[in-house]
Short mmCIF file of C-alpha atoms in Angstrom, two decimals:
data_model
loop_
_atom_site.label_atom_id
_atom_site.label_comp_id
_atom_site.label_asym_id
_atom_site.label_seq_id
_atom_site.Cartn_x
_atom_site.Cartn_y
_atom_site.Cartn_z
CA LYS A 1 123.17 -106.50 -74.65
CA GLY A 2 120.35 -109.01 -74.27
CA ILE A 3 117.68 -106.80 -75.82
CA ILE A 4 120.00 -105.84 -78.67
CA THR A 5 120.48 -109.48 -79.62
CA LYS A 6 116.71 -110.11 -79.52
CA LEU A 7 115.53 -107.09 -81.53
CA ASP A 8 114.58 -109.27 -84.49
CA TYR A 9 112.41 -111.46 -82.24
CA ILE A 10 110.67 -108.38 -80.82
CA LYS A 11 110.15 -106.89 -84.28
CA ASP A 12 108.83 -110.19 -85.67
CA LEU A 13 106.36 -110.43 -82.78
CA GLY A 14 104.76 -107.27 -84.14
CA ALA A 15 106.09 -104.68 -81.70
CA ASN A 16 107.32 -101.30 -82.92
CA THR A 17 108.12 -99.84 -79.49
CA ILE A 18 109.95 -101.16 -76.42
CA TYR A 19 109.12 -99.67 -73.02
CA LEU A 20 111.86 -100.34 -70.46
CA THR A 21 111.39 -100.12 -66.71
CA PRO A 22 114.12 -98.03 -64.96
CA ILE A 23 117.66 -98.54 -66.23
CA PHE A 24 119.41 -96.07 -63.93
CA LEU A 25 121.85 -96.92 -61.13
CA SER A 26 119.99 -98.52 -58.23
CA LYS A 27 120.60 -101.07 -55.48
CA SER A 28 117.23 -102.83 -55.81
CA ASN A 29 115.81 -105.46 -58.15
CA HIS A 30 112.98 -103.20 -59.34
CA LYS A 31 115.26 -100.15 -59.92
CA TYR A 32 112.65 -97.56 -58.88
CA ASP A 33 115.03 -96.20 -56.23
CA THR A 34 117.45 -94.19 -58.37
CA ILE A 35 120.90 -93.40 -56.98
CA ASP A 36 122.25 -91.62 -60.08
CA TYR A 37 119.96 -90.72 -63.00
CA LYS A 38 122.82 -90.23 -65.42
CA GLU A 39 124.50 -93.58 -64.80
CA ILE A 40 123.20 -96.76 -66.40
CA ASP A 41 122.97 -99.59 -63.89
CA PRO A 42 125.86 -101.99 -64.68
CA GLN A 43 123.44 -104.93 -64.46
CA PHE A 44 122.06 -103.68 -67.78
CA GLY A 45 125.16 -102.23 -69.44
CA ASN A 46 126.56 -98.75 -69.95
CA ASN A 47 126.03 -95.60 -71.99
CA GLU A 48 127.48 -97.13 -75.14
CA ASP A 49 125.17 -100.13 -74.82
CA LEU A 50 122.14 -97.83 -74.60
CA LYS A 51 123.28 -95.89 -77.67
CA GLU A 52 123.74 -99.15 -79.55
CA LEU A 53 120.29 -100.35 -78.51
CA VAL A 54 118.56 -97.16 -79.66
CA THR A 55 120.52 -96.99 -82.92
CA ASN A 56 119.87 -100.62 -83.83
CA ALA A 57 116.22 -100.41 -82.80
CA HIS A 58 115.67 -97.33 -84.95
CA LYS A 59 117.19 -99.11 -87.95
CA LYS A 60 114.50 -101.77 -87.53
CA GLY A 61 111.69 -99.25 -87.08
CA VAL A 62 111.45 -99.86 -83.33
CA ARG A 63 111.30 -97.01 -80.81
CA ILE A 64 112.59 -96.91 -77.24
CA VAL A 65 110.66 -95.48 -74.25
CA LEU A 66 112.35 -95.10 -70.85
CA ASP A 67 110.85 -94.93 -67.36
CA ALA A 68 111.04 -91.56 -65.58
CA VAL A 69 111.01 -92.01 -61.80
CA PHE A 70 110.69 -88.37 -60.77
CA ASN A 71 108.38 -88.64 -57.77
CA HIS A 72 111.05 -90.16 -55.54
CA CYS A 73 114.65 -91.38 -55.53
CA SER A 74 116.97 -93.59 -53.48
CA ASN A 75 118.04 -92.61 -50.00
CA LYS A 76 121.55 -93.28 -51.33
CA MET A 77 121.31 -90.49 -53.90
CA MET A 78 124.02 -87.90 -53.33
CA GLN A 79 121.62 -85.04 -52.61
CA PHE A 80 119.69 -86.96 -49.95
CA GLN A 81 122.89 -88.22 -48.36
CA ASP A 82 124.08 -84.62 -48.12
CA VAL A 83 120.92 -83.79 -46.13
CA VAL A 84 121.49 -86.83 -43.89
CA LYS A 85 124.97 -85.49 -43.07
CA LYS A 86 124.25 -81.77 -42.81
CA GLY A 87 120.56 -81.54 -41.95
CA LYS A 88 118.99 -78.15 -42.51
CA GLU A 89 122.39 -76.71 -43.44
CA SER A 90 122.47 -78.80 -46.63
CA GLU A 91 121.85 -76.95 -49.89
CA TYR A 92 119.56 -79.84 -50.82
CA TYR A 93 117.39 -79.72 -47.69
CA ASN A 94 114.42 -78.26 -49.58
CA TRP A 95 114.72 -80.89 -52.32
CA PHE A 96 112.78 -83.19 -49.97
CA TYR A 97 109.88 -83.05 -47.51
CA ILE A 98 111.64 -83.32 -44.14
CA HIS A 99 109.78 -82.69 -40.88
CA GLY A 100 112.57 -81.47 -38.64
CA ASP A 101 116.05 -80.01 -38.79
CA THR A 102 117.71 -83.38 -39.35
CA VAL A 103 116.80 -86.68 -41.01
CA THR A 104 115.66 -89.53 -38.78
CA THR A 105 114.61 -93.01 -39.86
CA GLU A 106 113.17 -94.35 -36.60
CA PRO A 107 110.62 -92.96 -36.79
CA CYS A 108 110.90 -91.79 -40.39
CA ASN A 109 110.45 -87.99 -40.45
CA TYR A 110 110.40 -87.40 -44.20
CA GLU A 111 107.89 -88.03 -46.97
CA CYS A 112 108.56 -91.07 -49.09
CA PHE A 113 106.94 -93.31 -51.68
CA GLY A 114 104.32 -95.38 -49.86
CA ALA A 115 105.87 -96.64 -46.66
CA CYS A 116 109.30 -97.19 -48.23
CA ASP A 117 111.75 -95.10 -46.24
CA TYR A 118 114.50 -95.99 -48.73
CA MET A 119 112.67 -93.95 -51.39
CA PRO A 120 112.35 -90.33 -50.21
CA LYS A 121 109.87 -88.16 -52.11
CA LEU A 122 111.29 -85.34 -54.22
CA ASN A 123 109.91 -81.81 -53.84
CA THR A 124 108.98 -81.03 -57.44
CA SER A 125 107.69 -77.61 -56.38
CA ASN A 126 111.32 -76.65 -55.78
CA GLU A 127 112.76 -74.79 -58.77
CA GLU A 128 116.15 -76.51 -58.52
CA VAL A 129 114.54 -79.97 -58.40
CA ARG A 130 112.44 -79.14 -61.44
CA LYS A 131 115.49 -78.02 -63.37
CA PHE A 132 117.43 -81.12 -62.25
CA LEU A 133 114.74 -83.58 -63.35
CA ILE A 134 113.86 -81.91 -66.63
CA ASP A 135 117.55 -81.75 -67.47
CA ILE A 136 117.71 -85.52 -67.04
CA ALA A 137 114.71 -86.06 -69.32
CA CYS A 138 116.21 -83.81 -71.99
CA TYR A 139 119.66 -85.41 -71.62
CA TYR A 140 118.46 -88.87 -72.66
CA ILE A 141 116.70 -87.45 -75.71
CA LYS A 142 119.68 -85.35 -76.80
CA GLU A 143 122.43 -87.88 -76.03
CA PHE A 144 120.69 -91.18 -76.83
CA ASP A 145 117.79 -90.17 -79.10
CA ILE A 146 115.18 -92.04 -77.05
CA ASP A 147 111.59 -91.73 -78.22
CA GLY A 148 109.55 -91.25 -75.09
CA TRP A 149 109.08 -91.28 -71.34
CA ARG A 150 106.75 -93.35 -69.18
CA LEU A 151 106.12 -91.35 -66.00
CA ASP A 152 106.14 -93.34 -62.77
CA VAL A 153 103.35 -92.53 -60.23
CA SER A 154 102.67 -89.45 -62.31
CA ASP A 155 99.49 -88.48 -60.46
CA GLU A 156 101.55 -87.79 -57.31
CA ILE A 157 103.42 -84.95 -59.03
CA SER A 158 101.94 -81.51 -59.64
CA HIS A 159 100.28 -80.40 -62.87
CA ASP A 160 102.61 -77.39 -62.98
CA PHE A 161 105.67 -79.65 -63.15
CA TRP A 162 104.25 -81.78 -65.95
CA ARG A 163 103.24 -78.72 -67.98
CA LEU A 164 106.82 -77.46 -67.81
CA PHE A 165 108.14 -80.96 -68.50
CA ARG A 166 106.03 -81.30 -71.65
CA LYS A 167 107.10 -77.92 -73.04
CA GLU A 168 110.79 -78.72 -72.69
CA ILE A 169 110.51 -82.29 -74.01
CA LYS A 170 108.41 -81.41 -77.05
CA LYS A 171 110.74 -78.50 -77.80
CA ILE A 172 113.59 -80.98 -78.33
CA LYS A 173 111.64 -83.83 -79.98
CA GLU A 174 108.09 -83.05 -81.02
CA ASP A 175 107.02 -86.68 -81.42
CA CYS A 176 108.53 -87.83 -78.12
CA VAL A 177 105.68 -89.67 -76.41
CA ILE A 178 104.73 -88.89 -72.80
CA ILE A 179 102.80 -91.68 -71.04
CA GLY A 180 101.62 -91.27 -67.46
CA GLU A 181 101.18 -94.02 -64.89
CA ASN A 182 97.74 -93.10 -63.60
CA TRP A 183 95.64 -96.02 -62.40
CA HIS A 184 92.34 -94.14 -62.43
CA ASP A 185 90.57 -91.44 -64.45
CA ALA A 186 93.35 -89.05 -65.52
CA TYR A 187 91.31 -86.45 -67.41
CA PRO A 188 92.99 -83.41 -65.72
CA PHE A 189 96.37 -84.68 -67.00
CA LEU A 190 95.12 -85.40 -70.52
CA MET A 191 93.93 -82.02 -71.73
CA GLY A 192 96.78 -81.52 -74.18
CA ASP A 193 99.20 -79.65 -71.94
CA GLN A 194 100.72 -82.54 -69.95
CA PHE A 195 100.57 -86.23 -71.02
CA ASP A 196 99.85 -87.72 -74.42
CA SER A 197 98.21 -90.74 -72.78
CA ILE A 198 98.36 -93.05 -69.78
CA MET A 199 98.81 -96.73 -69.03
CA ASN A 200 95.18 -97.79 -69.40
CA TYR A 201 94.70 -99.71 -66.16
CA SER A 202 90.94 -99.14 -66.39
CA PHE A 203 91.05 -101.33 -69.50
CA THR A 204 93.18 -103.84 -67.56
CA LYS A 205 90.62 -104.03 -64.76
CA ALA A 206 87.73 -104.43 -67.20
CA CYS A 207 89.51 -107.35 -68.90
CA LEU A 208 90.29 -108.98 -65.55
CA ASP A 209 86.68 -108.62 -64.42
CA TYR A 210 85.49 -110.12 -67.72
CA PHE A 211 88.03 -112.85 -68.41
CA ALA A 212 89.49 -113.75 -65.01
CA PHE A 213 87.03 -112.97 -62.25
CA GLU A 214 83.85 -113.30 -64.36
CA LYS A 215 82.25 -110.30 -62.64
CA LEU A 216 80.99 -108.93 -65.95
CA HIS A 217 78.64 -110.41 -68.52
CA THR A 218 79.34 -109.37 -72.10
CA GLN A 219 76.82 -106.50 -72.06
CA ASN A 220 78.43 -105.05 -68.93
CA PHE A 221 81.87 -105.45 -70.48
CA VAL A 222 80.65 -103.41 -73.45
CA TYR A 223 79.28 -100.76 -71.08
CA LYS A 224 82.62 -100.59 -69.25
CA LEU A 225 84.71 -100.26 -72.43
CA ASN A 226 82.40 -97.52 -73.71
CA GLU A 227 82.59 -95.74 -70.37
CA ILE A 228 86.40 -95.73 -70.58
CA LEU A 229 86.25 -94.18 -74.07
CA MET A 230 83.85 -91.46 -72.90
CA ARG A 231 86.36 -90.16 -70.34
CA ASN A 232 88.71 -88.62 -72.87
CA LYS A 233 88.90 -87.06 -76.30
CA GLN A 234 89.44 -89.14 -79.43
CA ALA A 235 93.11 -88.10 -79.78
CA VAL A 236 93.85 -89.33 -76.26
CA ASN A 237 91.93 -92.60 -76.71
CA GLU A 238 93.92 -93.35 -79.86
CA MET A 239 97.17 -93.11 -77.86
CA MET A 240 96.14 -95.05 -74.75
CA LEU A 241 98.47 -97.87 -73.70
CA ASN A 242 96.14 -100.87 -73.41
CA LEU A 243 97.74 -103.51 -71.21
CA LEU A 244 96.59 -106.77 -69.66
CA ASP A 245 99.38 -106.96 -67.08
CA SER A 246 102.67 -105.35 -66.08
CA HIS A 247 105.47 -105.49 -63.53
CA ASP A 248 102.99 -103.97 -61.03
CA THR A 249 100.36 -106.71 -61.36
CA HIS A 250 99.93 -110.44 -61.31
CA ARG A 251 100.50 -112.09 -64.68
CA PHE A 252 97.29 -112.11 -66.74
CA PHE A 253 97.84 -115.74 -67.76
CA THR A 254 97.96 -116.73 -64.09
CA GLU A 255 94.83 -114.70 -63.29
CA ILE A 256 92.83 -116.46 -66.04
CA LYS A 257 93.96 -119.85 -64.69
CA LYS A 258 96.16 -120.56 -67.71
CA ASP A 259 93.30 -120.43 -70.21
CA LYS A 260 95.04 -119.93 -73.57
CA ASP A 261 91.81 -119.17 -75.43
CA LYS A 262 91.08 -116.30 -73.05
CA LEU A 263 94.66 -115.02 -73.37
CA MET A 264 94.49 -114.86 -77.17
CA ALA A 265 91.02 -113.30 -77.15
CA ALA A 266 92.06 -110.63 -74.63
CA ILE A 267 95.11 -109.69 -76.71
CA ALA A 268 92.87 -109.51 -79.79
CA ILE A 269 90.54 -107.09 -77.99
CA ALA A 270 93.46 -104.98 -76.74
CA THR A 271 94.74 -104.76 -80.31
CA CYS A 272 91.42 -103.88 -81.95
CA TYR A 273 90.33 -101.41 -79.23
CA LEU A 274 91.23 -97.73 -79.54
CA GLY A 275 94.85 -97.22 -78.50
CA ALA A 276 98.11 -99.15 -78.57
CA PRO A 277 98.29 -102.73 -77.25
CA CYS A 278 101.10 -103.33 -74.76
CA ILE A 279 102.43 -106.88 -74.36
CA TYR A 280 104.31 -107.52 -71.12
CA TYR A 281 107.37 -109.59 -72.00
CA GLY A 282 106.63 -113.29 -71.93
CA THR A 283 102.86 -112.97 -72.23
CA GLU A 284 103.20 -114.34 -75.76
CA ILE A 285 104.77 -117.55 -74.42
CA CYS A 286 102.22 -117.88 -71.60
CA MET A 287 104.48 -116.81 -68.74
CA GLU A 288 102.99 -117.13 -65.27
CA GLY A 289 103.62 -115.10 -62.13
CA GLY A 290 102.13 -113.59 -59.03
CA TYR A 291 102.77 -110.14 -57.63
CA ASP A 292 106.17 -108.42 -57.97
CA PRO A 293 108.83 -109.83 -57.95
CA ASP A 294 107.19 -113.07 -59.11
CA SER A 295 105.84 -111.25 -62.16
CA ARG A 296 109.44 -110.59 -63.26
CA ARG A 297 110.54 -114.17 -63.93
CA THR A 298 113.23 -114.71 -66.55
CA PHE A 299 112.19 -115.30 -70.14
CA ASP A 300 112.39 -118.91 -71.34
CA TRP A 301 114.20 -118.81 -74.69
CA GLU A 302 113.86 -122.56 -75.27
CA GLU A 303 111.41 -122.52 -78.18
CA THR A 304 110.42 -126.15 -77.71
CA ASN A 305 108.70 -125.02 -74.50
CA TRP A 306 106.53 -122.47 -76.35
CA ASP A 307 103.00 -123.08 -77.59
CA SER A 308 103.48 -122.42 -81.30
CA THR A 309 99.74 -121.94 -81.91
CA VAL A 310 99.46 -119.23 -79.25
CA ILE A 311 102.51 -117.24 -80.33
CA SER A 312 101.60 -117.59 -84.03
CA THR A 313 98.07 -116.34 -83.35
CA ILE A 314 99.37 -113.40 -81.30
CA ARG A 315 101.75 -112.44 -84.12
CA LYS A 316 98.88 -112.47 -86.61
CA VAL A 317 96.72 -110.35 -84.32
CA LEU A 318 99.43 -107.77 -83.63
CA SER A 319 100.24 -107.46 -87.33
CA LEU A 320 96.70 -106.16 -87.89
CA LYS A 321 97.51 -102.95 -86.00
CA LYS A 322 99.01 -101.69 -89.27
CA GLU A 323 95.52 -101.60 -90.77
CA PRO A 324 94.27 -98.00 -91.16
CA SER A 325 90.90 -98.89 -89.64
CA LEU A 326 92.61 -100.11 -86.44
CA GLN A 327 94.68 -96.94 -86.23
CA GLU A 328 92.20 -94.24 -87.15
CA GLY A 329 88.80 -95.90 -87.52
CA GLU A 330 85.65 -95.29 -85.53
CA ILE A 331 84.61 -97.96 -83.04
CA LYS A 332 81.37 -99.80 -82.33
CA LEU A 333 80.99 -102.18 -79.39
CA GLU A 334 78.06 -104.54 -79.07
CA ALA A 335 76.89 -107.58 -77.11
CA ILE A 336 75.04 -110.19 -79.19
CA GLY A 337 73.93 -112.38 -76.33
CA GLU A 338 77.24 -113.51 -74.88
CA VAL A 339 79.12 -112.89 -78.13
CA PHE A 340 81.27 -109.78 -77.83
CA SER A 341 81.48 -107.70 -81.02
CA LEU A 342 84.01 -104.94 -81.72
CA GLU A 343 83.97 -103.19 -85.07
CA ARG A 344 86.43 -100.58 -86.35
CA TYR A 345 85.55 -98.87 -89.61
CA LEU A 346 87.18 -96.23 -91.80
CA GLU A 347 85.83 -95.13 -95.19
CA ASN A 348 85.38 -98.35 -97.23
CA GLU A 349 87.12 -100.75 -94.83
CA SER A 350 86.15 -102.40 -91.57
CA ILE A 351 87.66 -104.83 -89.08
CA THR A 352 85.27 -106.84 -86.89
CA LEU A 353 86.22 -108.99 -83.90
CA LEU A 354 83.78 -111.55 -82.48
CA TYR A 355 84.48 -113.40 -79.22
CA ASN A 356 82.22 -116.10 -77.82
CA ALA A 357 82.14 -115.70 -74.05
CA GLY A 358 79.09 -117.91 -73.68
CA CYS A 359 78.80 -121.41 -72.29
CA CYS A 360 78.13 -123.10 -75.63
CA ASP A 361 79.12 -122.92 -79.28
CA GLU A 362 77.45 -120.28 -81.43
CA VAL A 363 76.29 -120.60 -85.03
CA LEU A 364 77.00 -117.31 -86.74
CA ASP A 365 74.94 -117.68 -89.90
CA SER A 366 73.03 -114.52 -88.98
CA LEU A 367 76.17 -112.48 -89.65
CA ASN A 368 75.82 -112.24 -93.40
CA GLN A 369 79.21 -110.61 -93.92
CA ILE A 370 80.97 -113.91 -93.23
CA SER A 371 79.77 -115.39 -96.51
CA GLU A 372 80.13 -112.25 -98.62
CA LYS A 373 82.93 -112.16 -101.16
CA GLU A 374 84.45 -108.93 -99.90
CA CYS A 375 84.80 -110.31 -96.35
CA LYS A 376 87.88 -112.22 -95.26
CA ILE A 377 88.66 -114.02 -91.99
CA VAL A 378 92.16 -112.76 -91.14
CA VAL A 379 92.64 -114.40 -87.73
CA GLU A 380 90.64 -117.08 -85.96
CA ASN A 381 90.85 -119.34 -82.97
CA GLY A 382 88.04 -121.84 -82.68
CA PHE A 383 85.97 -120.98 -85.76
CA GLN A 384 84.98 -123.62 -88.29
CA ASN A 385 82.00 -124.29 -90.57
CA ASP A 386 80.23 -121.11 -89.46
CA VAL A 387 80.48 -122.16 -85.81
CA LEU A 388 82.37 -120.16 -83.19
CA ARG A 389 83.11 -122.48 -80.31
CA LYS A 390 82.99 -121.46 -76.69
CA GLY A 391 86.03 -119.27 -75.91
CA GLY A 392 86.88 -118.79 -79.59
CA PHE A 393 87.25 -115.58 -81.59
CA ILE A 394 87.46 -114.46 -85.19
CA ILE A 395 88.64 -111.23 -86.80
CA LEU A 396 87.08 -110.29 -90.14
CA LYS A 397 88.24 -107.74 -92.67
CA LYS A 398 85.65 -106.30 -95.00
CA THR A 399 86.18 -103.97 -97.94
CA ILE A 400 83.21 -102.17 -99.45
CA SER A 401 83.72 -101.59 -103.17
#
């Protein structure tokens, strides 16, 4: 019930959706090897706990998205175990890709996820498998009223399956969000008949190259962000999940060598960019971590250990996502020397973010809107007396009367 007890914290941070990695019965730490899709792993709770979480979250205006691991399962799943025992005589033999009449592990003679023989790949071309998996997806919407599915390694499953999946999901709950895990250009999946959006790892890489690895100057960063937007239609861009890190990466704060200015600026860009910002738990309290499982450290709830300035600034930034211009506005990206500029504008309102990535402080007196009456600085880190210090950013709101 840990998440249930912390819903107010999550809501106050500025989040209106919680995406959970797999919650189904599994023997691993990561839980991507599902044994039983309709049983909640007892490490997390039970069916009643999930119902309570969704109900309480909805009362607070927070939605719940679950993780659909439909490319593969656990080798302990009943259907695969039946094939292990019976071989080709098993009714589930064609649920998997097995090269031979019986299952062998040394050498492994069946398709699996990566080189993990404990996660056999499911044959989603099989009609029975399709029905089985889609039934699971529909079950959690009908029984628990969840609000969406994140699709694990979604680009390794056929377009035909996802088209059928979308039809059945949207038939039950029209606004149920479908987010694919595609690490590269996913245009064929984003044409309106499969996913609503994807985890925007192209945005992640651009931010790492800019903030962490310093492979990009500001102008090149602008080029990269524009290139990402050009891949898809406006409706898709507005639903992209913009993340800096996840359970599948190193922690962003570790990658940027614990630079808090860069962390706050990157979250500000993720928030103001087209799409939905996704904060990996603990990023707001500067959690560190290497690759999985180090990226899954426990959350430190001792508030005296938190940097109050960082978490306060992040809360202010995330609260701006309610602004119409950051939800539906057009976008303009520009490099002013090494000052990164992002403007969102809608009708008579605009939001402008300025980040100084240069090696020295910048005097911004050339930006006349700062001194105009209708312009207001809504969030800042490192801006004072018309000077934006190195590594600082400001967000301005302007209303044209």
